[in-house]
Coordinates of C-alpha atoms and ligand atoms in Angstrom, one line a residue:
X1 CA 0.0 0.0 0.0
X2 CA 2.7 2.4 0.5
X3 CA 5.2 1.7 -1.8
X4 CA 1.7 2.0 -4.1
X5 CA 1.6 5.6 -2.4
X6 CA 4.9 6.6 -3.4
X7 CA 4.4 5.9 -6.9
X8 CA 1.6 7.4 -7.4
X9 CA 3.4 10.7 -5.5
X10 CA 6.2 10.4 -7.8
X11 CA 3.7 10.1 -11.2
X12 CA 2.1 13.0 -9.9
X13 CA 4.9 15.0 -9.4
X14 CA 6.3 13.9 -12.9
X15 CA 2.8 15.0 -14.6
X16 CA 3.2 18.3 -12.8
X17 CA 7.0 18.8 -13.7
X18 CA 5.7 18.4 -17.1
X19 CA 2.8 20.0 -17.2
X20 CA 5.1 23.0 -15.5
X21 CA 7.2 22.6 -18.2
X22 CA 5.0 22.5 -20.9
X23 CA 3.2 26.1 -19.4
X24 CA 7.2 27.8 -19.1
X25 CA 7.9 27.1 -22.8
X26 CA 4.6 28.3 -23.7
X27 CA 5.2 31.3 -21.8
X28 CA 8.8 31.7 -22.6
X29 CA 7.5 31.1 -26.2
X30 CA 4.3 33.9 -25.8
X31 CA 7.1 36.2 -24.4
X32 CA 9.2 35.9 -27.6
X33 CA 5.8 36.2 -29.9
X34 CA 5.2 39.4 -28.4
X35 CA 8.9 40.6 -28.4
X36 CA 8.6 40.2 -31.9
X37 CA 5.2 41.9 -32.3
X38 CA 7.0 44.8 -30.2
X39 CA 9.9 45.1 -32.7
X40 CA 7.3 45.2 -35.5
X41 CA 5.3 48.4 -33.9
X42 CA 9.1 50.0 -32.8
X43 CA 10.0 49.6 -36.5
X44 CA 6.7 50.7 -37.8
X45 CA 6.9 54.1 -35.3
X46 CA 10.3 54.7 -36.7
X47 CA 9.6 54.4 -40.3
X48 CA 6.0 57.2 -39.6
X49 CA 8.7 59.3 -37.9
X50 CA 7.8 62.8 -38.5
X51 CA 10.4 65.0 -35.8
X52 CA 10.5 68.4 -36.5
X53 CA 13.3 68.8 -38.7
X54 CA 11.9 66.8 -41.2
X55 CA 8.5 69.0 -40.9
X56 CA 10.8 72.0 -41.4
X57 CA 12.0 70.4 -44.4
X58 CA 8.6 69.6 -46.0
X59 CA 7.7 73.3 -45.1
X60 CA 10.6 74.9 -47.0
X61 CA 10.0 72.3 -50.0
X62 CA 6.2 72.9 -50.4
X63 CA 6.9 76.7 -50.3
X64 CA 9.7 76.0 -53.5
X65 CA 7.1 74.0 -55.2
X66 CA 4.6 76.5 -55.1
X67 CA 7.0 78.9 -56.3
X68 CA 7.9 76.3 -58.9
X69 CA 3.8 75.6 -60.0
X70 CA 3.3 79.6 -60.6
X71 CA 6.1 80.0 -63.1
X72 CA 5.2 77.4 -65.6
X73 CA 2.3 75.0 -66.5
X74 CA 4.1 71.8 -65.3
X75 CA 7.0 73.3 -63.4
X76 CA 6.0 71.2 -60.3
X77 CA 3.9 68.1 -59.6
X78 CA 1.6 71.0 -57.3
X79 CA -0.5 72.2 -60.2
X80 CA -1.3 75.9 -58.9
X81 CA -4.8 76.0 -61.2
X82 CA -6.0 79.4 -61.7
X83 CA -9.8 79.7 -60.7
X84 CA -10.4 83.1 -61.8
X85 CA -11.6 84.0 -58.8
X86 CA -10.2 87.7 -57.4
X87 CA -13.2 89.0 -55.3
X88 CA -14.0 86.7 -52.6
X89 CA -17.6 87.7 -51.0
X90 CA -17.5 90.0 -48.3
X91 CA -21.6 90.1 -46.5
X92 CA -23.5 92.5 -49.3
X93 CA -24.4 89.9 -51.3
X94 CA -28.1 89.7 -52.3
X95 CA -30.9 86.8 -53.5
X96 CA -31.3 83.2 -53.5
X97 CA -28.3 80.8 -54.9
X98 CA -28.1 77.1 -55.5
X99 CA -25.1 74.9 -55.0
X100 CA -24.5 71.2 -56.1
X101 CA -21.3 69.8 -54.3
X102 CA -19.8 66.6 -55.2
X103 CA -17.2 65.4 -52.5
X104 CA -15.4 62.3 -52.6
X105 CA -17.7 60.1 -50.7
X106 CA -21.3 62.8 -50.3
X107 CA -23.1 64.9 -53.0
X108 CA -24.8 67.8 -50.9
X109 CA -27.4 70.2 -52.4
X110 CA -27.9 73.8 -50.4
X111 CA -30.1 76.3 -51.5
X112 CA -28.8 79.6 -49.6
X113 CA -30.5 83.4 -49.1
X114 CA -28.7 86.4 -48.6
X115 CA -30.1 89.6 -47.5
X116 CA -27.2 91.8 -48.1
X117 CA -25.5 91.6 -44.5
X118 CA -23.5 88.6 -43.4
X119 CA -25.9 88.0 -40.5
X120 CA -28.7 87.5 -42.7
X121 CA -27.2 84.5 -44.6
X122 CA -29.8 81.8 -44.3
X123 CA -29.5 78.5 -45.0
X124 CA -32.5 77.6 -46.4
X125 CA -32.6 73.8 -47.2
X126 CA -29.3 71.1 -47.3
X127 CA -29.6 67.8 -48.1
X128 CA -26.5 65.4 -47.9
X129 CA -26.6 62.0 -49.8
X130 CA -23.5 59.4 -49.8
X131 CA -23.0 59.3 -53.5
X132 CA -23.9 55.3 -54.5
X133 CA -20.4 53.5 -55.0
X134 CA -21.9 52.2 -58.5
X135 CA -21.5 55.8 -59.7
X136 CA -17.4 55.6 -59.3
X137 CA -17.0 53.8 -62.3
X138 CA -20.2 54.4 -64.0
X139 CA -20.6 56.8 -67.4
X140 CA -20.8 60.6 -67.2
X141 CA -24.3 60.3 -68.7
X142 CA -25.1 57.9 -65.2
X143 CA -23.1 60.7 -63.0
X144 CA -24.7 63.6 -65.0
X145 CA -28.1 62.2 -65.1
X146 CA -28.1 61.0 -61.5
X147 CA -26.9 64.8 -60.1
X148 CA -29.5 66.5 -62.5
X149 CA -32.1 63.8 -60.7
X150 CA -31.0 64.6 -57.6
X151 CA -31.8 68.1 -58.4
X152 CA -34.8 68.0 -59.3
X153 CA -36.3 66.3 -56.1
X154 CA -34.8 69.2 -54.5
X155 CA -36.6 72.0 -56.1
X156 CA -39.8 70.2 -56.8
X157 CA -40.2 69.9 -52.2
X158 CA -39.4 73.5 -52.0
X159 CA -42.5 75.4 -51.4
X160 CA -44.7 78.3 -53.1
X161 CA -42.7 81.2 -52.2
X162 CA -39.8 79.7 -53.6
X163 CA -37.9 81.3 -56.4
X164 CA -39.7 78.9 -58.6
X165 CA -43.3 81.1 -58.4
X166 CA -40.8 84.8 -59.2
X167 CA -40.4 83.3 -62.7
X168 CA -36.4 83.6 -62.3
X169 CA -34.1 81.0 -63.2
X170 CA -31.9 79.2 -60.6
X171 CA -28.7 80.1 -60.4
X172 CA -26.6 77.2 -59.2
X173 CA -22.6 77.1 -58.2
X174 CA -21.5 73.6 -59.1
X175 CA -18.9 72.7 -56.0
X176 CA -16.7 69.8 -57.5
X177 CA -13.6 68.3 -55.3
X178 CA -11.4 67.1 -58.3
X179 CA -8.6 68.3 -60.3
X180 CA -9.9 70.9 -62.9
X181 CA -8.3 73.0 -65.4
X182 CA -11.0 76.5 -65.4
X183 CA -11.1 78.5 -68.1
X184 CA -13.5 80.9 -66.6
X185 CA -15.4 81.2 -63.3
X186 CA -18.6 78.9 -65.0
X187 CA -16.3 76.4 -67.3
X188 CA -13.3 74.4 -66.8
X189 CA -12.3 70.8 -67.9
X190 CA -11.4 67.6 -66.0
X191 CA -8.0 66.8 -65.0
X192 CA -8.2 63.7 -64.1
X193 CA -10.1 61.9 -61.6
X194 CA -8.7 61.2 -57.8
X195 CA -10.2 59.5 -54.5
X196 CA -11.7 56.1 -56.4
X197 CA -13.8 57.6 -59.3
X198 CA -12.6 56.1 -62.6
X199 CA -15.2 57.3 -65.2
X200 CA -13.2 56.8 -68.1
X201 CA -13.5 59.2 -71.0
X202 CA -14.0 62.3 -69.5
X203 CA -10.7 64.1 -68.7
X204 CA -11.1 66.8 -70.9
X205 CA -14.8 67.6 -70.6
X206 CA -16.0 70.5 -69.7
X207 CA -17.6 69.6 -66.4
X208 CA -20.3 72.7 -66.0
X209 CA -21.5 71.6 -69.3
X210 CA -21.7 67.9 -68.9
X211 CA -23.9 69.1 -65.8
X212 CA -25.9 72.3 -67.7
X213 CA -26.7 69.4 -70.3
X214 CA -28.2 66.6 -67.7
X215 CA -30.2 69.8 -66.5
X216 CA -31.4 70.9 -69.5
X217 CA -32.7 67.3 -70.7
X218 CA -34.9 67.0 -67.9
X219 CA -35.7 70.4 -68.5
X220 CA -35.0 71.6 -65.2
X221 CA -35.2 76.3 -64.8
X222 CA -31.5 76.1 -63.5
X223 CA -28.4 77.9 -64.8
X224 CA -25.2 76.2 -63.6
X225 CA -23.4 80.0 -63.5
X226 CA -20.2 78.7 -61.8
X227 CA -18.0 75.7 -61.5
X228 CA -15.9 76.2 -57.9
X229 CA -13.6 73.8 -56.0
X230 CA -14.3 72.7 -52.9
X231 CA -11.7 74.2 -51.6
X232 CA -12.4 77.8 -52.9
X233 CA -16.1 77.5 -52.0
X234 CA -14.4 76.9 -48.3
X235 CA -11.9 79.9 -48.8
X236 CA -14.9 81.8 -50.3
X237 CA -17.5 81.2 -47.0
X238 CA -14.1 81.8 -44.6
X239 CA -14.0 85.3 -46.2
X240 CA -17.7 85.7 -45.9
X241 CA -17.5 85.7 -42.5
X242 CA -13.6 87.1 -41.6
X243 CA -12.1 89.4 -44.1
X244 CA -8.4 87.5 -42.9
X245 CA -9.4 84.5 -44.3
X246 CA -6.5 84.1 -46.8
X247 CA -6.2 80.1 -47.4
X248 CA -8.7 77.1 -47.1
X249 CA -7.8 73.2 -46.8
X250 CA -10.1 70.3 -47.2
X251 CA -9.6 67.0 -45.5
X252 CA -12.1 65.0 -46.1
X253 CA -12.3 61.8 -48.6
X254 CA -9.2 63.3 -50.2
X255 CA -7.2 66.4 -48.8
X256 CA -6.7 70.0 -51.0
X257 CA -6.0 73.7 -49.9
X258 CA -6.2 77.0 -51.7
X259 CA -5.2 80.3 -51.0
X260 CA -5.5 83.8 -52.3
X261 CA -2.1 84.9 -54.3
X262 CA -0.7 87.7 -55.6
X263 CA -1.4 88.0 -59.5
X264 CA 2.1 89.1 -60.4
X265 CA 3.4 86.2 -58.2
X266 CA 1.5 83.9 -60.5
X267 CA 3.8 84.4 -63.3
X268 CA 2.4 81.7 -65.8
X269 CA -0.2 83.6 -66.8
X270 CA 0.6 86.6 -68.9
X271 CA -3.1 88.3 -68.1
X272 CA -5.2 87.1 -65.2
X273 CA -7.3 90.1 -65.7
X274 CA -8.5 91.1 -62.1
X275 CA -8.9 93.9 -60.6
X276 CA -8.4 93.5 -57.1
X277 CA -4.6 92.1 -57.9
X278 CA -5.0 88.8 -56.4
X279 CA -6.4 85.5 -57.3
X280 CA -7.3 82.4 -55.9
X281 CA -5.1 79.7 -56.0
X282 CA -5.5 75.9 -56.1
X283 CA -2.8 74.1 -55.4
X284 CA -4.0 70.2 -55.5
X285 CA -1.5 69.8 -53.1
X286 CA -3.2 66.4 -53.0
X287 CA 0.2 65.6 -55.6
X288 CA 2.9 67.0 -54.1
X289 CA 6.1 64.9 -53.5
X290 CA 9.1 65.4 -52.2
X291 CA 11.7 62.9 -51.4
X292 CA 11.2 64.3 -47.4
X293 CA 8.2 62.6 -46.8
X294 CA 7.9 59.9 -44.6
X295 CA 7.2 57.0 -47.0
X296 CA 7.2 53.7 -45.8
X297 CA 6.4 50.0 -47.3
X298 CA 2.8 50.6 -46.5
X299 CA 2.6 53.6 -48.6
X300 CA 4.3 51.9 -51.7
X301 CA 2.0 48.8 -51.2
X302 CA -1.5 51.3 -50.9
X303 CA -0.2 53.4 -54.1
X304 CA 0.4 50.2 -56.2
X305 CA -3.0 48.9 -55.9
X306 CA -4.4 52.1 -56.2
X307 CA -6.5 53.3 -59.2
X308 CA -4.2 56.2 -59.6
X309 CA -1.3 55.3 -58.4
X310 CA 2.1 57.5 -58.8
X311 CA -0.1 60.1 -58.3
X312 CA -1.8 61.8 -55.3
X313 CA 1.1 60.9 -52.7
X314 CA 0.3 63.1 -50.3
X315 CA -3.4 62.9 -50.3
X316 CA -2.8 59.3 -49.7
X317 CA -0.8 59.8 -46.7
X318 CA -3.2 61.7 -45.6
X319 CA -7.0 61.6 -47.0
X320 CA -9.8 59.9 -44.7
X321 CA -10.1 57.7 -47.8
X322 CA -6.9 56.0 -47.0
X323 CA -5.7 56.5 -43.1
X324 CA -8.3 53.1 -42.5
X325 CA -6.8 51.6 -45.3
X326 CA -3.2 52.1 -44.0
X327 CA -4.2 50.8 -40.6
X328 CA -5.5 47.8 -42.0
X329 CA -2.3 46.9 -43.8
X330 CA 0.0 47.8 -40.6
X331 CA -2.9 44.8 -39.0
X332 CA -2.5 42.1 -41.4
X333 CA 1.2 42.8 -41.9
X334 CA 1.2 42.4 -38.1
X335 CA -1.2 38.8 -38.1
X336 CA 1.1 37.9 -40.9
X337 CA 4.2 38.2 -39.0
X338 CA 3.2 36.7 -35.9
X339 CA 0.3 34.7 -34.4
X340 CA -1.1 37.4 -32.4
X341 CA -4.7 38.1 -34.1
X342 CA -5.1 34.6 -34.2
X343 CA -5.5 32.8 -37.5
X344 CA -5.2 35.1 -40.7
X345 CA -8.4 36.8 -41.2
X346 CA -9.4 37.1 -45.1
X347 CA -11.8 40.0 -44.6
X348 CA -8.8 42.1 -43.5
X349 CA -7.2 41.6 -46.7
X350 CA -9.7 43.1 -48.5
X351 CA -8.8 46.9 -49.9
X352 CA -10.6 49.7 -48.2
X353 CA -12.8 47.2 -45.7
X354 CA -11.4 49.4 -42.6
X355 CA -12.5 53.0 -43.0
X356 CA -11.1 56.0 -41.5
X357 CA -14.3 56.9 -39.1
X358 CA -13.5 53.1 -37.5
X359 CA -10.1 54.0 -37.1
X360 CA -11.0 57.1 -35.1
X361 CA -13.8 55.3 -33.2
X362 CA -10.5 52.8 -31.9
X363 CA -8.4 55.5 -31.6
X364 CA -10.5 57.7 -29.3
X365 CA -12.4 54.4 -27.8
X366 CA -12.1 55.5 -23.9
X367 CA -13.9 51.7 -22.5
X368 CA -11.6 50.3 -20.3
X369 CA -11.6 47.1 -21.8
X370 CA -11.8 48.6 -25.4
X371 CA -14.4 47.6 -26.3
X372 CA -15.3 49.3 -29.6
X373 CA -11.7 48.0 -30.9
X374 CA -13.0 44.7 -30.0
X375 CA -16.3 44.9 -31.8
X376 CA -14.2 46.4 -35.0
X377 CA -12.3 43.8 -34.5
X378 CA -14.6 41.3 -34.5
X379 CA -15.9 42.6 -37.9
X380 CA -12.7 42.3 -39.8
X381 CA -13.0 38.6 -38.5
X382 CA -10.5 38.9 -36.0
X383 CA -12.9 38.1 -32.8
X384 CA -11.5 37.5 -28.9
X385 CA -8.0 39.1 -29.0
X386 CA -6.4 40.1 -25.3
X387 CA -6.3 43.4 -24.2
X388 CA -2.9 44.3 -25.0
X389 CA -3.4 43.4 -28.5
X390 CA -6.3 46.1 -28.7
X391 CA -3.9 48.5 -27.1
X392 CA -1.8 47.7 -29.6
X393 CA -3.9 48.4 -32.5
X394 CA -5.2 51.6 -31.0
X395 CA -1.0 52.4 -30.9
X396 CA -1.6 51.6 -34.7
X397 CA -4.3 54.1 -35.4
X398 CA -2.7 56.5 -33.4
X399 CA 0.6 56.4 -35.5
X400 CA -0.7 56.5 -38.5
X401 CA -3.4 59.5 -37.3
X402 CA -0.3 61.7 -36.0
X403 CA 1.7 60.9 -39.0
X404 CA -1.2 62.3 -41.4
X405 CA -2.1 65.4 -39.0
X406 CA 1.3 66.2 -38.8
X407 CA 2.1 66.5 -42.7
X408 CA -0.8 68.4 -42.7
X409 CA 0.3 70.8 -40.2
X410 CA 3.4 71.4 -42.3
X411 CA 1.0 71.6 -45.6
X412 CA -0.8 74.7 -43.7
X413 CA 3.0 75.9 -42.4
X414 CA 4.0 75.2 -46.2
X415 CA 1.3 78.6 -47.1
X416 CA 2.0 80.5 -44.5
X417 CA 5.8 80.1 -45.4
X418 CA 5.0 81.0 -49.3
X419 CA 3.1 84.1 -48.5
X420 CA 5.7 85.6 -45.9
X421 CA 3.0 84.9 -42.5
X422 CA 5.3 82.0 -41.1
X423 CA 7.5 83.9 -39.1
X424 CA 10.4 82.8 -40.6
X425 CA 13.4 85.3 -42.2
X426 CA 12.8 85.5 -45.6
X427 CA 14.4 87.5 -48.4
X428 CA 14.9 90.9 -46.8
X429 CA 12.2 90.2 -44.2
X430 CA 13.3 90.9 -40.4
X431 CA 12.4 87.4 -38.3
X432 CA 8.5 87.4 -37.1
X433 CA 9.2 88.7 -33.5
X434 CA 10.9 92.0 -34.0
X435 CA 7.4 93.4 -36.2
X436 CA 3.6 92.9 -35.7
X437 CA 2.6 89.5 -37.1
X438 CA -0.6 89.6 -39.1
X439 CA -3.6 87.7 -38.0
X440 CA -4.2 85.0 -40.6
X441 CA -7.2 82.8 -41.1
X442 CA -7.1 79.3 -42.4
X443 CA -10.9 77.9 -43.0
X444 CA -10.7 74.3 -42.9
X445 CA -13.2 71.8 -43.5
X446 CA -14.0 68.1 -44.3
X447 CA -15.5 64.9 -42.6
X448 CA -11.9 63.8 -41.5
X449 CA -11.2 67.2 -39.8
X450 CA -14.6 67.7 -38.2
X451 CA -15.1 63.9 -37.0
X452 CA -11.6 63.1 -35.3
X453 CA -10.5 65.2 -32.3
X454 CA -7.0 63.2 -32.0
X455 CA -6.2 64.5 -35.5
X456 CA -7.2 67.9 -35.3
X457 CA -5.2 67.7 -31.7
X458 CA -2.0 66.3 -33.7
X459 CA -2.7 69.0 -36.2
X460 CA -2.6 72.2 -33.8
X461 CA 0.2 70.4 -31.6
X462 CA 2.5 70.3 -34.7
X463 CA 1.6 73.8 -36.0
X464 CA 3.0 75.0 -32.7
X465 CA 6.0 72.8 -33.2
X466 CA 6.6 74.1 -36.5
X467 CA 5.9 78.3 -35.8
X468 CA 7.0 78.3 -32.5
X469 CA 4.3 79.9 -30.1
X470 CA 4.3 83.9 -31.0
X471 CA 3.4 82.8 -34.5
X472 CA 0.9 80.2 -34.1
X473 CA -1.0 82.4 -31.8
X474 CA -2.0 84.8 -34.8
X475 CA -2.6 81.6 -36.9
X476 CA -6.3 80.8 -36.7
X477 CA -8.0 77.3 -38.0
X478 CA -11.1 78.1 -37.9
X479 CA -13.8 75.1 -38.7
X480 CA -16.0 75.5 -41.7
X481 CA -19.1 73.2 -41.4
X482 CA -20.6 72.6 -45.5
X483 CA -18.2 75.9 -46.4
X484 CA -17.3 74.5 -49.3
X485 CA -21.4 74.3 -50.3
X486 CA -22.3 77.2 -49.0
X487 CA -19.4 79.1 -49.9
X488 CA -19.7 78.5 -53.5
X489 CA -22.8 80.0 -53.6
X490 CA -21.9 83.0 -51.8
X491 CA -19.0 83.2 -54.1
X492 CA -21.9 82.8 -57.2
X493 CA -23.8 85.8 -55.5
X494 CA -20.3 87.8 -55.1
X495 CA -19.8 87.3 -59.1
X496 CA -23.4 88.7 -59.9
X497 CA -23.0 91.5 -57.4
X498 CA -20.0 92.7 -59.1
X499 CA -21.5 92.1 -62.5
X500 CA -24.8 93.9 -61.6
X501 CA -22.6 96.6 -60.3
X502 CA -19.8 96.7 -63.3
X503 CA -23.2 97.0 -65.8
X504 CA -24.6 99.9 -64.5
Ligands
ADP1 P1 -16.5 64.5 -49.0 O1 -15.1 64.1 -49.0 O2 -17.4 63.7 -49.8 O3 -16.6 66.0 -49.3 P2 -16.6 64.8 -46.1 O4 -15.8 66.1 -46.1 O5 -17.8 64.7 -45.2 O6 -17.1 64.3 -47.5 O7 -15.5 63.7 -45.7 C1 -15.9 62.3 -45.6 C2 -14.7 61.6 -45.2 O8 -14.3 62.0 -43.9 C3 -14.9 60.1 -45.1 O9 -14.6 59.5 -46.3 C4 -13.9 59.7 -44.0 O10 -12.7 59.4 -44.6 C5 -13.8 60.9 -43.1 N1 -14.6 60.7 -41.9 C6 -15.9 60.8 -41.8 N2 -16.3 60.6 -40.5 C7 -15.2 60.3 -39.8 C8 -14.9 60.0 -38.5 N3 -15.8 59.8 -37.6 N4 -13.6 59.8 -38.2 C9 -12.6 59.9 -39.1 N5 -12.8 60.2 -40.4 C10 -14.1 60.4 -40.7
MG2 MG1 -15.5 67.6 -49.3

């Protein structure tokens, strides 16, 4: 009986020696896993770097490109388009406007009335649609057809006081956010397309006419009287409101900014025919490049398999259309690499499956336990990970977030630095501090801007890095909720008031 004691003693002590064992390797073997997953994120957060000097760098080489994109058509991957725009609208403006804005991911209609003082601008009716994903890579008759539909249910709810019983035709500012070379105010043809659309045959067109045309076959009472980028529109509804509005950025599906230039600084075009002696700018800095940006394997990867790709660098480092999509490669690179999100997920391979506003709802998830990371998670078919792995993607989001805000910041830093409000010295300038600084006004809008607090934090936090305090206190970001819609038709009622005025 007790020799049968000790045996069994010694069999249990054996079976928990193993068993002991068997838990140290798999902990000494967890412990390596994970070492490895930490190298991955230390090498990922090295290769977003952004430190200051680097910003600095992007600043001064943005400014040169600028320079470089108003002395000759092609002189610089920033195309500087003129828009013919000189007088932005300043509160006089009078009557009812129309605007049709097609964004990257939403087609908005407004229709706006202005009573000739800036607090009498009312906002009559908006409506905001996502635009149906079928469109992208339909024909311009679909696209035409479906805005000029899309139109029509607008005017035919408004009511009997409407514009419609004054027997006057509509006047409507067409707000469009891609690349387009204007000709005048109302005309201009497409560049190219950017941010997923791929209607081929149509670079080239003259965009307020494909529009006028879809209009006028259903027969519809509206003029389309001015074709505006989204970017301007924002610049235009800044100035509306605050005479110091000078520049306007857009970061929303894809990212854009504008500003208001000197004309004899724009010195490809021989007559720009103003008369204030300034014109709006757009850069479509969507395109710029410079071998200083932060580019890492992720970037080259997202660019390849793009629709466009060697184009829009920028934007894709940091448009809302693409910050999920960079997040989600850093992930399966990550599950690739080590065993940590469990077996591979094939949803997560799939382009474009994790947008931006998930990213941000990760990013600024304040559960203890995470729990909208988890629930994300769970939909890109990576269900029941530990908490340290959801810390680790919200470390994810967050690098690629500050990355993006931060490029942006030096984007915004890039203007002020071109038009002599950066506080830097410049040729024959005396350094910021030793004169008055002028206040400067940046409107800003987009659903990327408005919708994620940690960027816009990362934003302003690296626009004081880069203009040091004194500066950045007269820089003003001010947000501009549907500017670029409502802008554009304040900018349509700014071009009659000065035609109704110049006729007289
Ligand atoms: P558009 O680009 O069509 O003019 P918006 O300016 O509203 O439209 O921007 C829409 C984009 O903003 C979305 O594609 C997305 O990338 C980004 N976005 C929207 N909501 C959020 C959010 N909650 N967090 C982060 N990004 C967002
Ligand atoms: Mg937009």
């Amino acid at each position: 009986m007790g020799r049968v004691l000790v045996m069994l003693t010694a069999a249990a002590a054996v079976v928990a020696c193993s068993v002991a064992t068997v838990m140290v390797r798999r902990r000494v073997r967890r412990r390596r896993k994970w070492r490895k997953v930490v190298g991955l994120l230390k090498d990922l957060e090295e290769s977003f770097e952004t430190p200051l000097g680097r910003l600095r760098q992007m600043v001064d080489a943005i400014a040169v490109e600028m320079q470089a994109g108003l002395v000759s058509e092609g002189g610089s991957k920033l195309k500087m388009l003129l828009t013919f725009v000189d007088d932005l609208p300043n509160g006089s403006e009078r009557g009812t406007y129309y605007a049709l804005h097609l964004g990257g991911s939403y087609f908005r209609i407004i229709r706006v009335h202005l009573g000739g003082q800036r607090s009498s601008l009312e906002v009559q009716d908006i409506e905001r649609h996502s635009i149906p994903t079928s469109l992208l890579n339909s024909t311009s008759e679909v696209l035409f057809d479906f805005l000029a539909s899309s139109l029509q249910r607008f005017i035919e709810k408004e009511g009997h006081d409407s514009i419609s019983s004054q027997d006057v035709k509509r006047e409507l500012a067409f707000t469009f956010s891609f690349p387009v070379k204007q000709t005048s105010l109302s005309s201009g043809v497409l560049i190219k397309w950017t941010k997923g659309f791929a209607i081929s045959e149509m670079a080239g067109e003259d965009i307020a006419e494909c529009l006028q045309g879809a209009v006028d076959r259903r027969g519809l009472d509206i003029h389309v009287a001015a074709l505006v980028n989204d970017t301007v529109g924002a610049l235009s509804y800044g100035h509306y409101h605050d005479p110091d509005t000078i520049a306007a950025v857009v970061f929303g599906t894809g990212s854009n900014a504008c500003y208001l230039e000197r004309t004899d600084a724009i010195i490809k075009c021989q007559n720009p025919r103003t008369t204030s002696g300034s014109m709006v700018v757009n850069m479509e800095w969507g395109n710029f490049w410079s071998s200083r940006l932060p580019r890492t394997s992720y970037d080259i990867e997202l660019d390849a398999e793009s629709l466009n790709s060697n184009d829009m660098g920028f934007e894709k480092m940091i448009g809302g259309m693409y910050l999920g999509d960079i997040v989600r490669r850093v992930i399966l690179r990550m599950s690739q690499e080590s065993d940590i999100f469990g077996p591979i997920s094939s949803i997560l391979s799939t382009p474009f499956v994790l947008r931006t506003n998930s990213v941000s709802a990760m990013h600024e998830d304040d559960t203890p336990e995470l729990h909208e990371v988890a629930t994300i998670l769970k939909h890109l078919g990576v269900p029941k990970v530990p908490l340290k792995v959801r810390k680790l993607v919200v470390k994810i989001c967050d690098v690629v977030t500050r990355r993006a805000a931060r490029l942006a910041a030096a984007g915004i830093s890039g203007i002020l630095k071109k038009l002599g409000r950066d506080g830097s010295v410049g040729e024959g300038r005396r350094r910021s501090s030793d004169k008055q600084m002028m206040r400067t006004v940046v409107a800003v809008e987009g659903g990327l801007y408005s919708n994620y607090r940690m960027f816009r934090e990362y934003m302003d936090e690296a626009l004081r890095d880069i203009l040091g305090d004194d500066v950045a206190r007269q820089v003003v970001i001010k947000a501009m909720e549907d500017g670029s819609s409502i802008g554009s038709a304040l900018l349509l009622a700014s071009s009659h008031s000065v035609r109704t005025i110049s006729n007289i």
